[in-house]
């Protein structure tokens, strides 16, 4: 059994990691750390898990961690991981970071949208953990920068098509919608039930920090620098993320070519389900590691509309992180990422 | 007091008309008709209104109606109004139709998306009831085709800008999101709580019948034929509609010009609230006749993003219909369309 | 026009007062105060009200208030009103307090559940503002202690029946359910969307501070001291409160006697709607000042089950407070408390 | 591997059975039948399960079933199972029925609330599948009448206490609240999103058919006939059931005795979690087979308040049925009923 720890276990992404790892047949959860709740049993913070997780949340201590775990997940707000990941790696641990700190190859790109990077030397060593795209590099990595939820929902439908040069990369518009768990466990006006219920609105229009992350990967895949328009919205639901993407196919490209491209790219990949012209529905991926993808040409002007649905906490965070761990460790990619989804 | 009737009172748009008209200081509700619930007191179908509406829903009878009302709202599925509006007009009634039957100037356009039109001779006489745009024509009309909810949400932010030729009309992408009441009162898999709750998805991608309605009006305003991409989505909430629209400003057009254009167009119009760069939120218009509009340029590539929020049953249906009636009858435009909105 | 102020306008009860008063035909809102948001325009805190309320929230200043208002509502957490109400009264203002501070006749009862009372001398002068029960005393009052939401929902169905001595007062069990707005505007784990959504649970079992308030009034009405069991629950919805009450009718008491008792008591009272055996539904009273009441005998053992539904922010707080103001000032009781309710 | 079939797979309880069985390590799903959707692939009806269930829903055919399955679940509306269970048993299958048809020992009791029973001879052979109470009898059974959701939520907290004679059986009041999935997959006014959202109400007050089922079991356990008051309510959420039960402890019975009684009864039982004075929360059992139980004495008059929470589709239906199958077949009771629950 591989010994695993979660740093920042009390946040939503951390708790979702605990959930998945507690049932994972090849690992044992041996350490949980959190700051504000240190000293509390984890199942007091998340009573649903009573009977499954008996660990106490401890304060972070690199020495202690190094003795009790082989692999560690850092589920912290950005800026915090870059302060501790160097020592965790130095102690021989494999690290999967769920923040933005190790998602960028370019320190400049990171610093333009976040803050000065204090572990620049690791950026080359880190692999961007979009499993279906960078699987080969993940296999040998000891540091993975796990993708953001929005980038995952935007990149999975787009990467194959951009790679195959089937669309005009000057026109990519991604209109994304997220459940409230994406805003995290912190209580605020944004997450108050009475402000969310019966409310639908955009936020951070044209200014969300996940945008440069999408652009960096798409540019990498396209082989040239590109920009897109990205607008996130908040939906009155707990989990789920749907993204509708508007693009212009290159002249002569048919829907069959789009479909073939996606089918070939995702052949044999267990966590992408192609839905044809059926719109992807967040309800169908709730609690799962799936990304469902639909696609359709709008006949009136030939534009290609792509739709993806993920669970923002699973494929958008903890599930993909465990998928990355499985790949890193040479385990079957799906290990611990079942069971059969709920009907609703 | 003006005597008013609602045909098709038991559907959601009909019930919302009844609500507004029951408190309207210048009219008396004198007749309600509905098909399946005929013979029932209206407040048995909608018990919230007990104490406010004591009318019984009757079967439709043109003779009887003509004696008891001066103005009539037809809140029926399309195809039904075209069968009865001619006789209602012939009896001297003023008619506000909430279906698609009288929204098109061109019978061909209507027939391409609906069915053969049996009252083509009335299409020229009918006025498209987008109050802020066609107010002058509404004033003298006796037949108003009340706009669809999606067209209202798309047209109000776009019309001033298209009219002023500030954007490239080849790129208009409208990503719209509606609460479930838009699907009507009929019980179906689509409206089942367990299928809607925690679900977000697109539907009728590139094929919604409100699209030609939007295109007809925008083409009229632009002075040339144009197409847009429109994708509606279903949100787990009862009321509300948010639309995010992506466009390309013409070279040199600044955000100040956009803002001025909207401000000038809507100066003195009581039901449009310009929100600047703040995204429009459905919660702020719930239960009201407002259309809130926000706008922002995405600096990364200069695209203009417009956002609107309406209550799909009020400004998107019954409220706008009453606003049209007020204009028709020379009443103050806001009459009966208060009071102060709920905080949440 | 009567000049009215709201102290504590930025909380949910305060905002609901502002909403109602902004449309009230006989009053003008002339002053709003709040602590944390002082200096902000009210419609920036509650953007739905843009166009209706242009006042700025000011810091509390008794001198200034006394010059600008005739009547003042205090919508503050308990303990704060007792510190300021004496000076407000001394300056000749009429005061409607929405906290618990002036709901008890007995300082001991208050202090047993809250804290030391620093304005004990006002307790006799204050009238308990349950309009349908203490209307006569409210008429002449200058200080009203507006009832809690739970007490309103429990007392309105019970008072007539207890007064008529139709049930055994040893067995009164009130199982109440409230929407989340009852927890107030403060962001906390309790009000976080992801903790509320898909959650139903009891809280403060047998220990909610509204219980002694209910007991005091029922004891007053019964003419003897009584106890009841009260358990509140939290429902994943914004507004609404349903209470199901289990009682034992005295031997020989029939459902007809119960029905007659309620009908007689509430004859001509505009805000109580008797629903017979139909269960009261929060959806039918949402946004209104109604209390809907249903009642049924369970044939298997003769117990009487009463059900009430109110909007916790309207009849449970701000609406009843305005109803009290109307009574105090000799205005029609329903003034400003329409219009026709929403169908849903 | 044991071969298992589900009759009535397209309803909510059926689909939940399919979900659990598809991941159960000791069984293979070999047959699904349904009426209206016969001929459709199951994952077209429930697209979330794409990749997990490839069976086609077939029409019911006893011959065919007998060849392909060893154990069969009947998830049909009552009345239908009694028509087919005799032949299924005759062919040697073991049957777990989720309807009311085999829950009663007394045909009279059944017929008083349902309809004439056409398989009376099987009532003695059937075992009531409340696993924690009738486990010994379930072990050898070939026909299990799986409990209703409400009875499960009422009986698990009450049975140990009634058995130990700790409360006065004349006063048992159960106020229950259920998510909408309890109303089934059928679309109706009751399940329409817009009627459920922001609505809370009682239904079938004093007349729900699960009441005699509760009374039969409690009377069996108590050794004397008893009646209780039961009122179900509908909560705007998909899954979950909370029941608050009000009782009178016998003179001298302390909360410690209550706690000991429950602890002893449920010692070593994996699916009951005692929460002490903490109210049971549906969110903590969502998607799981747990029944969480809380208990508290209301000091003001000594009444005992019990609270339970289950997922109505799991412990209230499909999960308990699989737990019954595990017991029947001598498998570990928890087999297939994990994994670790979601944090929220």
mmCIF file of N, CA and C in Angstrom, chain B residues 61-118:
data_model
loop_
_atom_site.group_PDB
_atom_site.id
_atom_site.type_symbol
_atom_site.label_atom_id
_atom_site.label_comp_id
_atom_site.label_asym_id
_atom_site.label_seq_id
_atom_site.Cartn_x
_atom_site.Cartn_y
_atom_site.Cartn_z
ATOM 1 N N UNK B 61 -65.203 31.825 -25.370
ATOM 2 C CA UNK B 61 -66.453 32.136 -26.077
ATOM 3 C C UNK B 61 -66.340 33.587 -26.546
ATOM 4 N N UNK B 62 -66.119 33.749 -27.841
ATOM 5 C CA UNK B 62 -65.817 35.083 -28.374
ATOM 6 C C UNK B 62 -66.943 36.074 -28.114
ATOM 7 N N UNK B 63 -68.178 35.610 -28.271
ATOM 8 C CA UNK B 63 -69.335 36.493 -28.056
ATOM 9 C C UNK B 63 -69.332 37.076 -26.655
ATOM 10 N N UNK B 64 -69.206 36.149 -25.722
ATOM 11 C CA UNK B 64 -69.263 36.531 -24.316
ATOM 12 C C UNK B 64 -68.121 37.481 -23.959
ATOM 13 N N UNK B 65 -66.956 37.126 -24.456
ATOM 14 C CA UNK B 65 -65.786 37.957 -24.180
ATOM 15 C C UNK B 65 -66.005 39.376 -24.696
ATOM 16 N N UNK B 66 -66.510 39.448 -25.908
ATOM 17 C CA UNK B 66 -66.653 40.764 -26.538
ATOM 18 C C UNK B 66 -67.530 41.674 -25.690
ATOM 19 N N UNK B 67 -68.450 41.058 -24.955
ATOM 20 C CA UNK B 67 -69.334 41.877 -24.112
ATOM 21 C C UNK B 67 -68.687 42.293 -22.800
ATOM 22 N N UNK B 68 -67.724 41.514 -22.366
ATOM 23 C CA UNK B 68 -67.219 41.789 -21.006
ATOM 24 C C UNK B 68 -65.843 42.438 -20.961
ATOM 25 N N UNK B 69 -65.144 42.494 -22.087
ATOM 26 C CA UNK B 69 -63.808 43.083 -22.024
ATOM 27 C C UNK B 69 -63.562 44.111 -23.127
ATOM 28 N N UNK B 70 -62.600 44.986 -22.870
ATOM 29 C CA UNK B 70 -62.168 45.959 -23.876
ATOM 30 C C UNK B 70 -60.828 45.546 -24.479
ATOM 31 N N UNK B 71 -60.023 44.930 -23.625
ATOM 32 C CA UNK B 71 -58.681 44.522 -24.039
ATOM 33 C C UNK B 71 -58.504 43.053 -23.657
ATOM 34 N N UNK B 72 -57.856 42.305 -24.531
ATOM 35 C CA UNK B 72 -57.682 40.897 -24.222
ATOM 36 C C UNK B 72 -56.230 40.468 -24.454
ATOM 37 N N UNK B 73 -55.720 39.662 -23.512
ATOM 38 C CA UNK B 73 -54.394 39.064 -23.669
ATOM 39 C C UNK B 73 -54.585 37.608 -24.068
ATOM 40 N N UNK B 74 -53.896 37.171 -25.106
ATOM 41 C CA UNK B 74 -53.945 35.748 -25.468
ATOM 42 C C UNK B 74 -52.613 35.109 -25.053
ATOM 43 N N UNK B 75 -52.701 34.241 -24.057
ATOM 44 C CA UNK B 75 -51.504 33.584 -23.524
ATOM 45 C C UNK B 75 -51.611 32.091 -23.817
ATOM 46 N N UNK B 76 -51.503 31.766 -25.088
ATOM 47 C CA UNK B 76 -51.738 30.400 -25.570
ATOM 48 C C UNK B 76 -50.510 29.912 -26.314
ATOM 49 N N UNK B 77 -50.401 28.602 -26.494
ATOM 50 C CA UNK B 77 -49.329 28.089 -27.349
ATOM 51 C C UNK B 77 -49.531 28.624 -28.770
ATOM 52 N N UNK B 78 -48.417 28.827 -29.485
ATOM 53 C CA UNK B 78 -48.566 29.334 -30.845
ATOM 54 C C UNK B 78 -49.484 28.411 -31.637
ATOM 55 N N UNK B 79 -50.027 28.900 -32.690
ATOM 56 C CA UNK B 79 -51.017 28.266 -33.564
ATOM 57 C C UNK B 79 -52.445 28.522 -33.063
ATOM 58 N N UNK B 80 -52.673 28.467 -31.762
ATOM 59 C CA UNK B 80 -54.023 28.727 -31.262
ATOM 60 C C UNK B 80 -54.434 30.197 -31.438
ATOM 61 N N UNK B 81 -53.561 31.161 -31.145
ATOM 62 C CA UNK B 81 -54.007 32.560 -31.289
ATOM 63 C C UNK B 81 -54.430 32.908 -32.712
ATOM 64 N N UNK B 82 -53.697 32.412 -33.703
ATOM 65 C CA UNK B 82 -54.056 32.831 -35.068
ATOM 66 C C UNK B 82 -55.470 32.398 -35.437
ATOM 67 N N UNK B 83 -55.995 31.417 -34.740
ATOM 68 C CA UNK B 83 -57.356 30.964 -35.022
ATOM 69 C C UNK B 83 -58.411 31.859 -34.395
ATOM 70 N N UNK B 84 -58.073 32.599 -33.359
ATOM 71 C CA UNK B 84 -59.107 33.387 -32.681
ATOM 72 C C UNK B 84 -58.880 34.898 -32.730
ATOM 73 N N UNK B 85 -57.644 35.300 -32.960
ATOM 74 C CA UNK B 85 -57.390 36.743 -32.951
ATOM 75 C C UNK B 85 -58.225 37.484 -34.013
ATOM 76 N N UNK B 86 -58.388 36.933 -35.225
ATOM 77 C CA UNK B 86 -59.200 37.672 -36.206
ATOM 78 C C UNK B 86 -60.593 38.008 -35.685
ATOM 79 N N UNK B 87 -61.245 37.063 -35.041
ATOM 80 C CA UNK B 87 -62.599 37.379 -34.570
ATOM 81 C C UNK B 87 -62.592 38.351 -33.391
ATOM 82 N N UNK B 88 -61.555 38.253 -32.561
ATOM 83 C CA UNK B 88 -61.465 39.193 -31.436
ATOM 84 C C UNK B 88 -61.288 40.628 -31.941
ATOM 85 N N UNK B 89 -60.436 40.782 -32.949
ATOM 86 C CA UNK B 89 -60.241 42.115 -33.536
ATOM 87 C C UNK B 89 -61.525 42.588 -34.217
ATOM 88 N N UNK B 90 -62.167 41.654 -34.885
ATOM 89 C CA UNK B 90 -63.395 42.012 -35.605
ATOM 90 C C UNK B 90 -64.455 42.528 -34.643
ATOM 91 N N UNK B 91 -64.417 42.049 -33.421
ATOM 92 C CA UNK B 91 -65.399 42.513 -32.437
ATOM 93 C C UNK B 91 -64.941 43.791 -31.726
ATOM 94 N N UNK B 92 -63.849 44.344 -32.220
ATOM 95 C CA UNK B 92 -63.429 45.646 -31.690
ATOM 96 C C UNK B 92 -62.525 45.587 -30.479
ATOM 97 N N UNK B 93 -62.077 44.398 -30.121
ATOM 98 C CA UNK B 93 -61.178 44.307 -28.973
ATOM 99 C C UNK B 93 -59.749 44.639 -29.373
ATOM 100 N N UNK B 94 -58.984 45.125 -28.405
ATOM 101 C CA UNK B 94 -57.552 45.289 -28.630
ATOM 102 C C UNK B 94 -56.889 44.026 -28.099
ATOM 103 N N UNK B 95 -55.930 43.534 -28.846
ATOM 104 C CA UNK B 95 -55.373 42.212 -28.537
ATOM 105 C C UNK B 95 -53.871 42.300 -28.325
ATOM 106 N N UNK B 96 -53.425 41.689 -27.219
ATOM 107 C CA UNK B 96 -51.996 41.521 -26.977
ATOM 108 C C UNK B 96 -51.729 40.029 -26.945
ATOM 109 N N UNK B 97 -50.988 39.547 -27.925
ATOM 110 C CA UNK B 97 -50.757 38.102 -28.043
ATOM 111 C C UNK B 97 -49.357 37.759 -27.555
ATOM 112 N N UNK B 98 -49.275 36.772 -26.646
ATOM 113 C CA UNK B 98 -47.973 36.403 -26.088
ATOM 114 C C UNK B 98 -47.302 35.250 -26.837
ATOM 115 N N UNK B 99 -47.943 34.713 -27.842
ATOM 116 C CA UNK B 99 -47.322 33.624 -28.612
ATOM 117 C C UNK B 99 -46.456 34.196 -29.725
ATOM 118 N N UNK B 100 -45.931 33.310 -30.564
ATOM 119 C CA UNK B 100 -45.108 33.742 -31.694
ATOM 120 C C UNK B 100 -45.948 34.167 -32.896
ATOM 121 N N UNK B 101 -47.264 33.955 -32.844
ATOM 122 C CA UNK B 101 -48.078 34.064 -34.053
ATOM 123 C C UNK B 101 -48.053 35.440 -34.718
ATOM 124 N N UNK B 102 -47.869 36.485 -33.920
ATOM 125 C CA UNK B 102 -47.902 37.814 -34.529
ATOM 126 C C UNK B 102 -46.609 38.594 -34.311
ATOM 127 N N UNK B 103 -45.523 37.857 -34.186
ATOM 128 C CA UNK B 103 -44.229 38.521 -33.974
ATOM 129 C C UNK B 103 -43.474 38.780 -35.277
ATOM 130 N N UNK B 104 -43.875 38.097 -36.344
ATOM 131 C CA UNK B 104 -43.118 38.185 -37.594
ATOM 132 C C UNK B 104 -43.846 39.053 -38.606
ATOM 133 N N UNK B 105 -43.096 39.866 -39.320
ATOM 134 C CA UNK B 105 -43.683 40.599 -40.435
ATOM 135 C C UNK B 105 -43.835 39.664 -41.634
ATOM 136 N N UNK B 106 -42.916 38.714 -41.748
ATOM 137 C CA UNK B 106 -42.894 37.850 -42.919
ATOM 138 C C UNK B 106 -43.532 36.499 -42.592
ATOM 139 N N UNK B 107 -44.603 36.187 -43.306
ATOM 140 C CA UNK B 107 -45.265 34.899 -43.099
ATOM 141 C C UNK B 107 -44.305 33.758 -43.413
ATOM 142 N N UNK B 108 -43.433 33.978 -44.380
ATOM 143 C CA UNK B 108 -42.486 32.918 -44.755
ATOM 144 C C UNK B 108 -41.559 32.600 -43.586
ATOM 145 N N UNK B 109 -41.053 33.634 -42.965
ATOM 146 C CA UNK B 109 -40.148 33.417 -41.833
ATOM 147 C C UNK B 109 -40.878 32.636 -40.742
ATOM 148 N N UNK B 110 -42.100 33.040 -40.445
ATOM 149 C CA UNK B 110 -42.886 32.332 -39.429
ATOM 150 C C UNK B 110 -43.087 30.885 -39.831
ATOM 151 N N UNK B 111 -43.502 30.680 -41.055
ATOM 152 C CA UNK B 111 -43.848 29.325 -41.499
ATOM 153 C C UNK B 111 -42.629 28.420 -41.582
ATOM 154 N N UNK B 112 -41.467 28.999 -41.817
ATOM 155 C CA UNK B 112 -40.249 28.191 -41.881
ATOM 156 C C UNK B 112 -39.950 27.546 -40.527
ATOM 157 N N UNK B 113 -40.398 28.171 -39.453
ATOM 158 C CA UNK B 113 -40.054 27.651 -38.124
ATOM 159 C C UNK B 113 -41.248 27.173 -37.324
ATOM 160 N N UNK B 114 -42.448 27.533 -37.733
ATOM 161 C CA UNK B 114 -43.630 27.108 -36.995
ATOM 162 C C UNK B 114 -44.510 26.244 -37.894
ATOM 163 N N UNK B 115 -45.625 26.799 -38.370
ATOM 164 C CA UNK B 115 -46.499 26.022 -39.259
ATOM 165 C C UNK B 115 -47.207 27.016 -40.174
ATOM 166 N N UNK B 116 -48.031 26.535 -41.116
ATOM 167 C CA UNK B 116 -48.729 27.474 -41.995
ATOM 168 C C UNK B 116 -49.480 28.527 -41.181
ATOM 169 N N UNK B 117 -49.452 29.749 -41.647
ATOM 170 C CA UNK B 117 -50.113 30.848 -40.928
ATOM 171 C C UNK B 117 -51.479 31.083 -41.541
ATOM 172 N N UNK B 118 -52.506 31.044 -40.723
ATOM 173 C CA UNK B 118 -53.870 31.173 -41.235
ATOM 174 C C UNK B 118 -54.446 32.569 -41.046
#
